CSV table of C-alpha atoms in Angstrom, one decimal:
chain,number,residue,atom,x,y,z
D,1,UNK,CA,-177.9,83.7,-18.0
D,2,UNK,CA,-180.7,81.2,-17.2
D,3,UNK,CA,-180.7,77.9,-18.9
D,4,UNK,CA,-183.5,75.3,-19.6
D,5,UNK,CA,-183.7,71.9,-21.0
D,6,UNK,CA,-185.0,71.7,-24.5
D,7,UNK,CA,-187.3,69.1,-26.1
D,8,UNK,CA,-185.8,66.2,-28.0
D,9,UNK,CA,-185.1,67.2,-31.6
D,10,UNK,CA,-186.1,64.0,-33.3
D,11,UNK,CA,-188.9,65.9,-34.9
D,12,UNK,CA,-187.5,69.4,-35.2
D,13,UNK,CA,-189.6,72.5,-35.6
D,14,UNK,CA,-188.5,76.2,-35.9
D,15,UNK,CA,-190.0,77.1,-32.5
D,16,UNK,CA,-190.8,74.9,-29.6
D,17,UNK,CA,-194.0,75.4,-27.7
D,18,UNK,CA,-194.1,77.7,-24.6
D,19,UNK,CA,-193.3,75.9,-21.4
D,20,UNK,CA,-193.2,76.7,-17.7
D,21,UNK,CA,-189.7,76.9,-16.3
D,22,UNK,CA,-187.9,78.4,-13.4
D,23,UNK,CA,-184.8,80.2,-14.6
D,24,UNK,CA,-181.8,79.6,-12.3
D,25,UNK,CA,-178.0,79.3,-12.2
D,26,UNK,CA,-176.0,76.8,-14.1
D,27,UNK,CA,-174.6,74.2,-11.7
D,28,UNK,CA,-172.9,70.8,-11.8
D,29,UNK,CA,-174.9,67.6,-11.4
D,30,UNK,CA,-175.0,65.9,-8.0
D,31,UNK,CA,-171.8,63.9,-7.3
D,32,UNK,CA,-169.5,66.2,-9.3
D,33,UNK,CA,-167.5,69.3,-8.5
D,34,UNK,CA,-167.4,72.7,-10.2
D,35,UNK,CA,-163.9,73.8,-11.3
D,36,UNK,CA,-162.8,77.1,-12.9
D,37,UNK,CA,-160.0,76.5,-15.4
D,38,UNK,CA,-159.0,79.9,-16.8
D,39,UNK,CA,-161.7,80.8,-19.3
D,40,UNK,CA,-163.5,77.5,-18.8
D,41,UNK,CA,-165.8,76.2,-16.1
D,42,UNK,CA,-166.1,72.4,-15.9
D,43,UNK,CA,-167.7,69.7,-13.8
D,44,UNK,CA,-165.4,66.9,-12.5
D,45,UNK,CA,-166.6,63.6,-11.2
D,46,UNK,CA,-165.0,60.4,-10.0
D,47,UNK,CA,-166.5,57.2,-11.5
D,48,UNK,CA,-165.9,53.7,-10.3
D,49,UNK,CA,-166.0,50.5,-12.3
D,50,UNK,CA,-168.7,47.9,-11.9
D,51,UNK,CA,-167.8,44.2,-11.6
D,52,UNK,CA,-165.1,43.0,-12.1
D,53,UNK,CA,-164.1,46.3,-10.5
D,54,UNK,CA,-160.5,46.5,-11.8
D,55,UNK,CA,-160.4,47.6,-15.5
D,56,UNK,CA,-158.0,49.0,-18.1
D,57,UNK,CA,-157.8,52.4,-19.6
D,58,UNK,CA,-160.1,51.7,-22.5
D,59,UNK,CA,-162.8,50.9,-20.0
D,60,UNK,CA,-162.1,54.2,-18.3
D,61,UNK,CA,-162.6,56.0,-21.6
D,62,UNK,CA,-166.0,54.3,-22.1
D,63,UNK,CA,-167.0,54.9,-18.5
D,64,UNK,CA,-166.3,58.7,-18.9
D,65,UNK,CA,-168.5,58.9,-22.0
D,66,UNK,CA,-171.7,57.4,-20.4
D,67,UNK,CA,-174.5,59.2,-18.6
D,68,UNK,CA,-173.7,62.8,-19.8
D,69,UNK,CA,-170.0,62.2,-19.5
D,70,UNK,CA,-167.7,64.2,-21.7
D,71,UNK,CA,-164.5,62.2,-21.4
D,72,UNK,CA,-161.4,61.7,-19.3
D,73,UNK,CA,-159.8,64.6,-17.5
D,74,UNK,CA,-157.0,65.3,-15.0
D,75,UNK,CA,-155.9,68.0,-12.7
D,76,UNK,CA,-155.7,71.5,-14.2
D,77,UNK,CA,-153.2,72.7,-11.5
D,78,UNK,CA,-151.6,71.5,-8.3
D,79,UNK,CA,-154.6,72.7,-6.3
D,80,UNK,CA,-156.9,70.5,-8.4
D,81,UNK,CA,-154.4,67.6,-8.1
D,82,UNK,CA,-154.8,67.6,-4.4
D,83,UNK,CA,-158.6,68.2,-4.6
D,84,UNK,CA,-159.1,65.3,-7.0
D,85,UNK,CA,-157.1,63.1,-4.6
D,86,UNK,CA,-159.6,64.1,-1.9
D,87,UNK,CA,-162.6,63.6,-4.2
D,88,UNK,CA,-161.3,60.2,-5.2
D,89,UNK,CA,-160.9,59.0,-1.6
D,90,UNK,CA,-164.3,60.4,-0.7
D,91,UNK,CA,-166.0,58.6,-3.6
D,92,UNK,CA,-164.1,55.4,-2.9
D,93,UNK,CA,-165.1,55.4,0.8
D,94,UNK,CA,-168.8,55.9,0.0
D,95,UNK,CA,-168.9,53.2,-2.7
D,96,UNK,CA,-166.2,50.7,-1.5
D,97,UNK,CA,-166.6,47.0,-2.4
D,98,UNK,CA,-164.9,44.2,-0.6
D,99,UNK,CA,-162.5,43.2,-3.5
D,100,UNK,CA,-160.7,46.6,-3.3
D,101,UNK,CA,-159.6,45.8,0.3
D,102,UNK,CA,-157.3,43.1,-1.1
D,103,UNK,CA,-155.1,45.7,-2.8
D,104,UNK,CA,-152.4,47.9,-1.3
D,105,UNK,CA,-153.3,50.7,-3.8
D,106,UNK,CA,-156.5,51.4,-5.7
D,107,UNK,CA,-155.8,53.7,-8.6
D,108,UNK,CA,-157.8,55.9,-11.1
D,109,UNK,CA,-157.0,56.6,-14.7
D,110,UNK,CA,-156.7,60.2,-15.8
D,111,UNK,CA,-156.4,61.8,-19.2
D,112,UNK,CA,-153.1,61.3,-21.1
D,113,UNK,CA,-150.9,58.7,-22.7
D,114,UNK,CA,-147.3,58.9,-23.8
D,115,UNK,CA,-146.4,59.5,-27.5
D,116,UNK,CA,-142.8,60.4,-26.7
D,117,UNK,CA,-140.4,59.3,-24.0
D,118,UNK,CA,-139.3,62.9,-23.7
D,119,UNK,CA,-142.6,63.7,-21.9
D,120,UNK,CA,-145.0,64.4,-24.8
D,121,UNK,CA,-148.6,63.3,-24.3
D,122,UNK,CA,-151.8,62.8,-26.3
D,123,UNK,CA,-154.6,64.6,-24.4
D,124,UNK,CA,-158.3,64.7,-25.1
D,125,UNK,CA,-159.4,67.4,-22.5
D,126,UNK,CA,-158.7,70.8,-24.0
D,127,UNK,CA,-159.6,72.6,-20.8
D,128,UNK,CA,-156.4,71.4,-19.1
D,129,UNK,CA,-153.4,73.8,-18.8
D,130,UNK,CA,-152.2,74.5,-22.3
D,131,UNK,CA,-154.0,71.3,-23.3
D,132,UNK,CA,-151.4,69.4,-21.4
D,133,UNK,CA,-150.2,67.9,-18.1
D,134,UNK,CA,-148.7,70.9,-16.4
D,135,UNK,CA,-151.1,70.5,-13.4
D,136,UNK,CA,-150.1,66.9,-12.8
D,137,UNK,CA,-148.1,66.2,-9.6
D,138,UNK,CA,-145.6,63.9,-11.3
D,139,UNK,CA,-143.7,61.4,-9.2
D,140,UNK,CA,-140.0,61.7,-9.8
D,141,UNK,CA,-139.0,60.0,-13.1
D,142,UNK,CA,-142.6,59.4,-14.3
D,143,UNK,CA,-142.8,62.2,-16.9
D,144,UNK,CA,-139.6,62.1,-18.9
D,145,UNK,CA,-137.7,59.1,-17.5
D,146,UNK,CA,-136.2,57.1,-20.3
D,147,UNK,CA,-137.9,53.9,-19.0
D,148,UNK,CA,-141.4,55.2,-19.8
D,149,UNK,CA,-142.7,53.3,-22.8
D,150,UNK,CA,-144.5,54.8,-25.7
D,151,UNK,CA,-148.3,54.4,-25.3
D,152,UNK,CA,-148.2,54.1,-21.5
D,153,UNK,CA,-151.3,55.8,-19.9
D,154,UNK,CA,-151.4,58.1,-17.0
D,155,UNK,CA,-153.0,57.5,-13.6
D,156,UNK,CA,-153.4,59.0,-10.2
D,157,UNK,CA,-152.3,57.3,-6.9
D,158,UNK,CA,-154.8,58.7,-4.4
D,159,UNK,CA,-153.4,57.0,-1.3
D,160,UNK,CA,-150.0,58.7,-1.6
D,161,UNK,CA,-149.4,62.2,-0.2
D,162,UNK,CA,-150.9,64.9,-2.5
D,163,UNK,CA,-151.9,62.3,-5.0
D,164,UNK,CA,-148.9,61.6,-7.3
D,165,UNK,CA,-149.2,60.9,-11.0
D,166,UNK,CA,-147.6,57.9,-12.7
D,167,UNK,CA,-147.8,56.0,-16.0
D,168,UNK,CA,-148.3,52.3,-16.9
D,169,UNK,CA,-149.3,50.0,-19.7
D,170,UNK,CA,-152.8,51.0,-20.8
D,171,UNK,CA,-154.1,47.4,-20.8
D,172,UNK,CA,-153.2,46.9,-17.1
D,173,UNK,CA,-156.1,46.2,-14.8
D,174,UNK,CA,-154.5,44.9,-11.6
D,175,UNK,CA,-151.4,43.1,-10.3
D,176,UNK,CA,-151.5,40.5,-7.5
D,177,UNK,CA,-152.4,42.3,-4.3
D,178,UNK,CA,-150.3,45.4,-5.2
D,179,UNK,CA,-152.8,47.6,-7.1
D,180,UNK,CA,-156.2,47.7,-8.9
D,181,UNK,CA,-157.4,50.3,-11.3
D,182,UNK,CA,-160.8,51.1,-9.8
D,183,UNK,CA,-162.1,53.9,-11.9
D,184,UNK,CA,-161.5,57.2,-13.7
D,185,UNK,CA,-161.5,61.0,-13.3
D,186,UNK,CA,-164.2,62.3,-15.8
D,187,UNK,CA,-165.7,65.5,-17.1
D,188,UNK,CA,-169.5,65.6,-16.7
D,189,UNK,CA,-172.0,67.7,-18.7
D,190,UNK,CA,-173.8,70.5,-17.0
D,191,UNK,CA,-177.6,70.5,-16.9
D,192,UNK,CA,-179.5,72.6,-19.4
D,193,UNK,CA,-176.9,72.2,-22.1
D,194,UNK,CA,-179.3,70.4,-24.4
D,195,UNK,CA,-179.7,71.3,-28.1
D,196,UNK,CA,-181.6,74.6,-27.3
D,197,UNK,CA,-180.2,77.9,-28.3
D,198,UNK,CA,-181.8,80.5,-26.1
D,199,UNK,CA,-184.5,80.9,-23.5
D,200,UNK,CA,-186.8,83.9,-22.9
D,201,UNK,CA,-188.6,83.9,-19.6
D,202,UNK,CA,-191.1,86.2,-17.8
D,203,UNK,CA,-191.4,86.2,-14.0
D,204,UNK,CA,-194.0,85.9,-12.8
D,205,UNK,CA,-195.4,83.7,-14.2
D,206,UNK,CA,-192.3,81.9,-15.4
D,207,UNK,CA,-193.5,81.3,-19.0
D,208,UNK,CA,-190.6,80.3,-21.2
D,209,UNK,CA,-190.1,80.1,-24.9
D,210,UNK,CA,-187.4,77.6,-25.9
D,211,UNK,CA,-185.9,78.2,-29.3
D,212,UNK,CA,-184.3,75.2,-31.0
D,213,UNK,CA,-181.4,75.4,-33.4
D,214,UNK,CA,-183.6,75.2,-36.5
D,215,UNK,CA,-184.7,78.0,-38.8
D,216,UNK,CA,-184.3,81.7,-38.2
D,217,UNK,CA,-185.2,83.6,-35.1
D,218,UNK,CA,-185.4,87.3,-34.3
D,219,UNK,CA,-185.3,88.6,-30.7
D,220,UNK,CA,-186.0,92.2,-29.7
D,221,UNK,CA,-184.2,93.6,-26.6
D,222,UNK,CA,-186.6,95.0,-24.0
D,223,UNK,CA,-186.2,97.2,-21.0
D,224,UNK,CA,-185.1,95.6,-17.7
D,225,UNK,CA,-188.3,96.9,-16.2
D,226,UNK,CA,-190.3,94.5,-18.4
D,227,UNK,CA,-189.2,91.6,-16.2
D,228,UNK,CA,-188.1,89.6,-19.2
D,229,UNK,CA,-184.9,87.6,-19.2
D,230,UNK,CA,-183.3,86.5,-22.4
D,231,UNK,CA,-180.4,84.0,-22.3
D,232,UNK,CA,-178.3,82.9,-25.3
D,233,UNK,CA,-176.1,79.9,-25.4
D,234,UNK,CA,-172.8,80.8,-27.0
D,235,UNK,CA,-169.4,79.2,-27.5
D,236,UNK,CA,-167.1,82.0,-26.8
D,237,UNK,CA,-163.8,82.2,-28.7
D,238,UNK,CA,-162.4,84.8,-26.4
D,239,UNK,CA,-159.2,83.9,-24.4
D,240,UNK,CA,-161.0,84.8,-21.2
D,241,UNK,CA,-164.7,85.4,-20.5
D,242,UNK,CA,-165.5,89.1,-19.9
D,243,UNK,CA,-165.4,89.8,-16.1
D,244,UNK,CA,-168.0,92.5,-16.5
D,245,UNK,CA,-169.9,91.5,-19.7
D,246,UNK,CA,-170.9,94.5,-21.7
D,247,UNK,CA,-173.8,94.2,-24.2
D,248,UNK,CA,-174.3,90.5,-23.9
D,249,UNK,CA,-174.6,88.3,-25.9
D,250,UNK,CA,-172.6,90.3,-28.4
D,251,UNK,CA,-169.9,91.7,-26.1
D,252,UNK,CA,-169.3,94.7,-28.4
D,253,UNK,CA,-169.4,92.8,-31.7
D,254,UNK,CA,-172.1,93.3,-34.4
D,255,UNK,CA,-172.0,89.8,-35.7
D,256,UNK,CA,-170.6,86.5,-34.5
D,257,UNK,CA,-170.5,83.0,-36.0
D,258,UNK,CA,-169.7,79.9,-33.9
D,259,UNK,CA,-170.3,76.2,-33.5
D,260,UNK,CA,-171.9,74.1,-30.8
D,261,UNK,CA,-171.4,70.3,-30.7
D,262,UNK,CA,-172.1,67.3,-28.5
D,263,UNK,CA,-171.7,63.5,-28.9
D,264,UNK,CA,-174.7,63.4,-31.2
D,265,UNK,CA,-175.4,66.9,-32.4
D,266,UNK,CA,-173.5,69.7,-34.2
D,267,UNK,CA,-174.6,73.0,-35.7
D,268,UNK,CA,-173.3,76.5,-36.5
D,269,UNK,CA,-175.0,79.8,-35.7
D,270,UNK,CA,-174.7,83.4,-36.5
D,271,UNK,CA,-176.0,86.2,-34.3
D,272,UNK,CA,-176.3,89.7,-35.8
D,273,UNK,CA,-177.2,92.8,-33.9
D,274,UNK,CA,-178.9,95.9,-35.2
D,275,UNK,CA,-180.3,99.1,-33.7
D,276,UNK,CA,-183.2,101.0,-35.1
D,277,UNK,CA,-183.7,104.7,-35.2
D,278,UNK,CA,-185.6,104.5,-31.9
D,279,UNK,CA,-182.6,102.7,-30.3
D,280,UNK,CA,-184.4,99.4,-30.2
D,281,UNK,CA,-181.8,96.5,-30.4
D,282,UNK,CA,-182.7,93.4,-32.4
D,283,UNK,CA,-180.8,90.2,-32.5
D,284,UNK,CA,-181.2,88.0,-35.6
D,285,UNK,CA,-180.1,84.3,-35.2
D,286,UNK,CA,-179.5,82.0,-38.2
D,287,UNK,CA,-178.5,78.4,-38.0
D,288,UNK,CA,-176.6,76.2,-40.5
D,289,UNK,CA,-175.0,72.8,-40.8
D,290,UNK,CA,-177.3,71.2,-38.3
D,291,UNK,CA,-176.9,67.5,-37.9
D,292,UNK,CA,-178.1,65.0,-35.3
D,293,UNK,CA,-177.1,61.4,-35.0
D,294,UNK,CA,-179.2,58.6,-33.5
D,295,UNK,CA,-178.9,57.5,-30.0
D,296,UNK,CA,-176.0,55.0,-29.6
D,297,UNK,CA,-173.9,56.7,-32.3
D,298,UNK,CA,-171.3,59.5,-32.3
D,299,UNK,CA,-171.0,62.5,-34.5
D,300,UNK,CA,-167.6,63.0,-36.1
D,301,UNK,CA,-166.2,65.9,-38.2
D,302,UNK,CA,-163.9,64.7,-40.9
D,303,UNK,CA,-162.5,67.7,-42.8
D,304,UNK,CA,-165.4,68.9,-45.0
D,305,UNK,CA,-167.6,65.9,-44.0
D,306,UNK,CA,-169.7,65.3,-40.8
D,307,UNK,CA,-170.7,61.7,-40.2
D,308,UNK,CA,-172.4,59.5,-37.7
D,309,UNK,CA,-170.4,56.5,-36.4
D,310,UNK,CA,-171.7,53.5,-34.5
D,311,UNK,CA,-170.3,50.1,-33.3
D,312,UNK,CA,-172.7,47.3,-34.3
D,313,UNK,CA,-172.4,43.8,-32.7
D,314,UNK,CA,-173.3,40.6,-34.4
D,315,UNK,CA,-176.3,38.5,-33.4
D,316,UNK,CA,-176.0,34.8,-32.8
D,317,UNK,CA,-173.5,33.1,-33.2
D,318,UNK,CA,-171.9,36.5,-32.3
D,319,UNK,CA,-168.5,35.9,-33.9
D,320,UNK,CA,-168.6,36.4,-37.7
D,321,UNK,CA,-166.5,37.1,-40.8
D,322,UNK,CA,-165.9,40.3,-42.7
D,323,UNK,CA,-168.8,39.6,-45.1
D,324,UNK,CA,-171.1,39.6,-42.2
D,325,UNK,CA,-169.6,42.9,-41.1
D,326,UNK,CA,-170.4,44.4,-44.5
D,327,UNK,CA,-174.0,43.1,-44.1
D,328,UNK,CA,-174.6,44.4,-40.6
D,329,UNK,CA,-173.3,47.8,-41.7
D,330,UNK,CA,-176.2,47.9,-44.3
D,331,UNK,CA,-179.0,47.0,-41.8
D,332,UNK,CA,-181.3,49.5,-40.2
D,333,UNK,CA,-180.0,53.0,-40.7
D,334,UNK,CA,-176.4,51.8,-41.3
D,335,UNK,CA,-174.9,52.8,-44.7
D,336,UNK,CA,-171.5,51.1,-44.8
D,337,UNK,CA,-168.3,50.2,-43.0
D,338,UNK,CA,-165.9,52.8,-41.7
D,339,UNK,CA,-162.7,53.2,-39.7
D,340,UNK,CA,-160.9,55.9,-37.8
D,341,UNK,CA,-160.2,59.2,-39.7
D,342,UNK,CA,-157.3,60.2,-37.5
D,343,UNK,CA,-155.4,59.2,-34.3
D,344,UNK,CA,-158.0,60.9,-32.1
D,345,UNK,CA,-160.8,58.8,-33.7
D,346,UNK,CA,-158.7,55.7,-33.4
D,347,UNK,CA,-158.6,56.1,-29.6
D,348,UNK,CA,-162.2,57.1,-29.5
D,349,UNK,CA,-163.3,54.0,-31.4
D,350,UNK,CA,-161.6,51.8,-28.8
D,351,UNK,CA,-163.7,53.4,-26.1
D,352,UNK,CA,-166.9,53.2,-28.1
D,353,UNK,CA,-166.4,49.4,-28.6
D,354,UNK,CA,-165.8,48.9,-24.9
D,355,UNK,CA,-169.0,50.9,-24.1
D,356,UNK,CA,-171.1,49.0,-26.6
D,357,UNK,CA,-169.8,45.7,-25.2
D,358,UNK,CA,-170.7,46.8,-21.7
D,359,UNK,CA,-174.3,47.5,-22.8
D,360,UNK,CA,-174.8,44.2,-24.7
D,361,UNK,CA,-177.5,41.7,-23.8
D,362,UNK,CA,-176.7,39.0,-21.3
D,363,UNK,CA,-176.8,36.3,-24.1
D,364,UNK,CA,-174.2,38.3,-26.0
D,365,UNK,CA,-172.0,38.8,-23.0
D,366,UNK,CA,-172.1,35.1,-22.0
D,367,UNK,CA,-170.6,34.2,-25.4
D,368,UNK,CA,-168.0,37.1,-25.5
D,369,UNK,CA,-167.0,36.1,-21.9
D,370,UNK,CA,-165.4,33.0,-23.4
D,371,UNK,CA,-162.8,35.1,-25.2
D,372,UNK,CA,-159.9,37.1,-23.9
D,373,UNK,CA,-160.5,39.7,-26.7
D,374,UNK,CA,-163.5,40.9,-28.7
D,375,UNK,CA,-162.5,42.8,-31.8
D,376,UNK,CA,-164.4,44.6,-34.5
D,377,UNK,CA,-163.9,44.7,-38.3
D,378,UNK,CA,-162.9,48.0,-39.9
D,379,UNK,CA,-163.2,49.2,-43.5
D,380,UNK,CA,-160.4,47.9,-45.6
D,381,UNK,CA,-159.1,45.0,-47.6
D,382,UNK,CA,-155.4,44.4,-48.6
D,383,UNK,CA,-155.0,44.3,-52.4
D,384,UNK,CA,-151.2,44.4,-52.0
D,385,UNK,CA,-148.9,44.2,-49.0
D,386,UNK,CA,-148.7,48.0,-49.1
D,387,UNK,CA,-152.1,48.9,-50.5
D,388,UNK,CA,-155.5,48.8,-48.7
D,389,UNK,CA,-158.8,49.4,-50.5
D,390,UNK,CA,-161.5,51.2,-48.5
D,391,UNK,CA,-165.1,51.9,-49.3
D,392,UNK,CA,-165.7,55.0,-47.0
D,393,UNK,CA,-164.7,58.1,-49.0
D,394,UNK,CA,-164.9,60.3,-45.9
D,395,UNK,CA,-161.8,58.6,-44.5
D,396,UNK,CA,-158.3,60.0,-45.0
D,397,UNK,CA,-157.3,56.7,-46.7
D,398,UNK,CA,-156.0,54.5,-43.8
D,399,UNK,CA,-153.8,57.3,-42.4
D,400,UNK,CA,-155.8,57.4,-39.2
D,401,UNK,CA,-155.4,53.7,-38.5
D,402,UNK,CA,-153.1,53.0,-35.5
D,403,UNK,CA,-151.2,50.2,-37.2
D,404,UNK,CA,-149.5,47.7,-35.1
D,405,UNK,CA,-145.8,47.2,-36.1
D,406,UNK,CA,-145.7,45.1,-39.3
D,407,UNK,CA,-149.4,45.3,-40.1
D,408,UNK,CA,-149.4,47.8,-42.8
D,409,UNK,CA,-146.2,48.4,-44.8
D,410,UNK,CA,-144.0,45.6,-43.5
D,411,UNK,CA,-144.3,41.9,-43.2
D,412,UNK,CA,-147.3,40.0,-42.2
D,413,UNK,CA,-150.4,40.9,-44.3
D,414,UNK,CA,-151.2,39.0,-47.5
D,415,UNK,CA,-153.3,40.0,-50.4
D,416,UNK,CA,-157.0,39.6,-49.5
D,417,UNK,CA,-156.7,40.0,-45.8
D,418,UNK,CA,-159.1,42.3,-44.0
D,419,UNK,CA,-158.7,44.9,-41.2
D,420,UNK,CA,-159.8,44.8,-37.6
D,421,UNK,CA,-159.4,46.9,-34.4
D,422,UNK,CA,-158.0,45.3,-31.2
D,423,UNK,CA,-159.7,47.0,-28.3
D,424,UNK,CA,-157.7,45.8,-25.3
D,425,UNK,CA,-154.2,47.1,-26.5
D,426,UNK,CA,-152.8,50.5,-26.0
D,427,UNK,CA,-155.1,53.0,-27.7
D,428,UNK,CA,-156.6,50.4,-30.0
D,429,UNK,CA,-154.1,48.7,-32.5
D,430,UNK,CA,-155.1,47.9,-36.0
D,431,UNK,CA,-154.2,44.5,-37.5
D,432,UNK,CA,-155.1,42.3,-40.5
D,433,UNK,CA,-156.4,38.8,-40.7
D,434,UNK,CA,-158.2,36.4,-43.1
D,435,UNK,CA,-161.5,37.9,-44.2
D,436,UNK,CA,-163.4,34.7,-43.7
D,437,UNK,CA,-162.2,34.3,-40.0
D,438,UNK,CA,-164.8,34.4,-37.2
D,439,UNK,CA,-162.5,33.5,-34.3
D,440,UNK,CA,-158.8,32.9,-33.8
D,441,UNK,CA,-157.9,30.0,-31.6
D,442,UNK,CA,-160.7,29.0,-29.3
D,443,UNK,CA,-160.9,31.3,-26.3
D,444,UNK,CA,-158.4,33.9,-27.7
D,445,UNK,CA,-160.4,36.4,-29.7
D,446,UNK,CA,-163.8,36.7,-31.4
D,447,UNK,CA,-164.6,39.0,-34.3
D,448,UNK,CA,-167.7,40.4,-32.7
D,449,UNK,CA,-168.9,43.3,-34.8
D,450,UNK,CA,-168.1,46.2,-37.1
D,451,UNK,CA,-167.5,49.9,-37.2
D,452,UNK,CA,-170.3,51.4,-39.3
D,453,UNK,CA,-171.5,54.7,-40.7
D,454,UNK,CA,-175.2,55.5,-40.0
D,455,UNK,CA,-177.7,57.9,-41.4
D,456,UNK,CA,-178.3,61.1,-39.3
D,457,UNK,CA,-181.7,61.5,-37.6
D,458,UNK,CA,-181.9,65.0,-39.0
D,459,UNK,CA,-179.6,67.2,-41.2
D,460,UNK,CA,-179.8,70.5,-43.0
């Protein structure tokens, strides 16, 4: 089916204006490789860190979510494991910087971190084999060896035969002249998958009608001799895609309801098919639950709620207390403080903070560079050593917070302390500290911003 880029939906309308396009095949962006993974087709790319060139796993998460990135990935099977090794070495050779020559091994982070020493992992890429690590070429002892620590993250060694997979502390960046983590293996979005639902095109001339996910649309099927091509974007729930698709886009069904989502947009659609007495087929498309978040924020589904989350940094003097966090989360389109809804959000928050820090102004970076850690305030104040009050009613209490040992139920916190996220520890640990603190020991860490809810750009 042909695809086409849709107009930005900041000012949505039921139908976009006619445009001239050239229908074509869906393909991966330059610098990435197309991979078929069972029912899924994905684009894989190798991304390398900018200065200081050796970075931790949190930086890899952030890197994989920029510039149409969809997150970390890894090899789907042994053939991909070898291929990714080759892609990594090719990318490295083409973009090599002098500092990497000082290391015996230059490594890349891949998806996965240990949640059990018996070989159980937390994965974000659901296109991998059984959502897991079955395609990883594990070095002996790396998967289930008792010495593997909880929270260790997974990486690929591209300069070893076939590209073996190992695990190490997620906060590691380099070690002497032994190794340097130079980048990550990422999924990259394919072109044409913007928030548009279907495209109808005549050739020649290639006059195209782009239909946005707003309102109700009716499309009538026409004979192939008309020269008209109609392409629908669907999220198939089938185990495998039809090898010889019959009656697309319905594939034999009379009605389908599915959901499409991206970093900033989510909506559901229903396609219903009907046939008139003269055998004319008509597709009726209805949309619901459409929501779009502003640029620089991320859309999150929390049970029955869908929210926009953003990480906001403080202005000068850049390191501020929790009261300032509450204030910054009420500026612009921000509507209050928030925190992670579940473990997956907790990990994502860590990557979001790293990304926002990397995009900060030079003035901001010059101050933050004086600290070994820049952390952000989260929603929550201790009212007892085992009770935390929160303001965001879309959260599941604080059950999604990845508490560091002792920070929640045990020793340590005192009444009145506030909650913050540490971004350079394994998967983002949550701790408590005095609410009026701005920094802790000169040069150690700076409370540099807050996790906030923001108003959506558009919602219905």
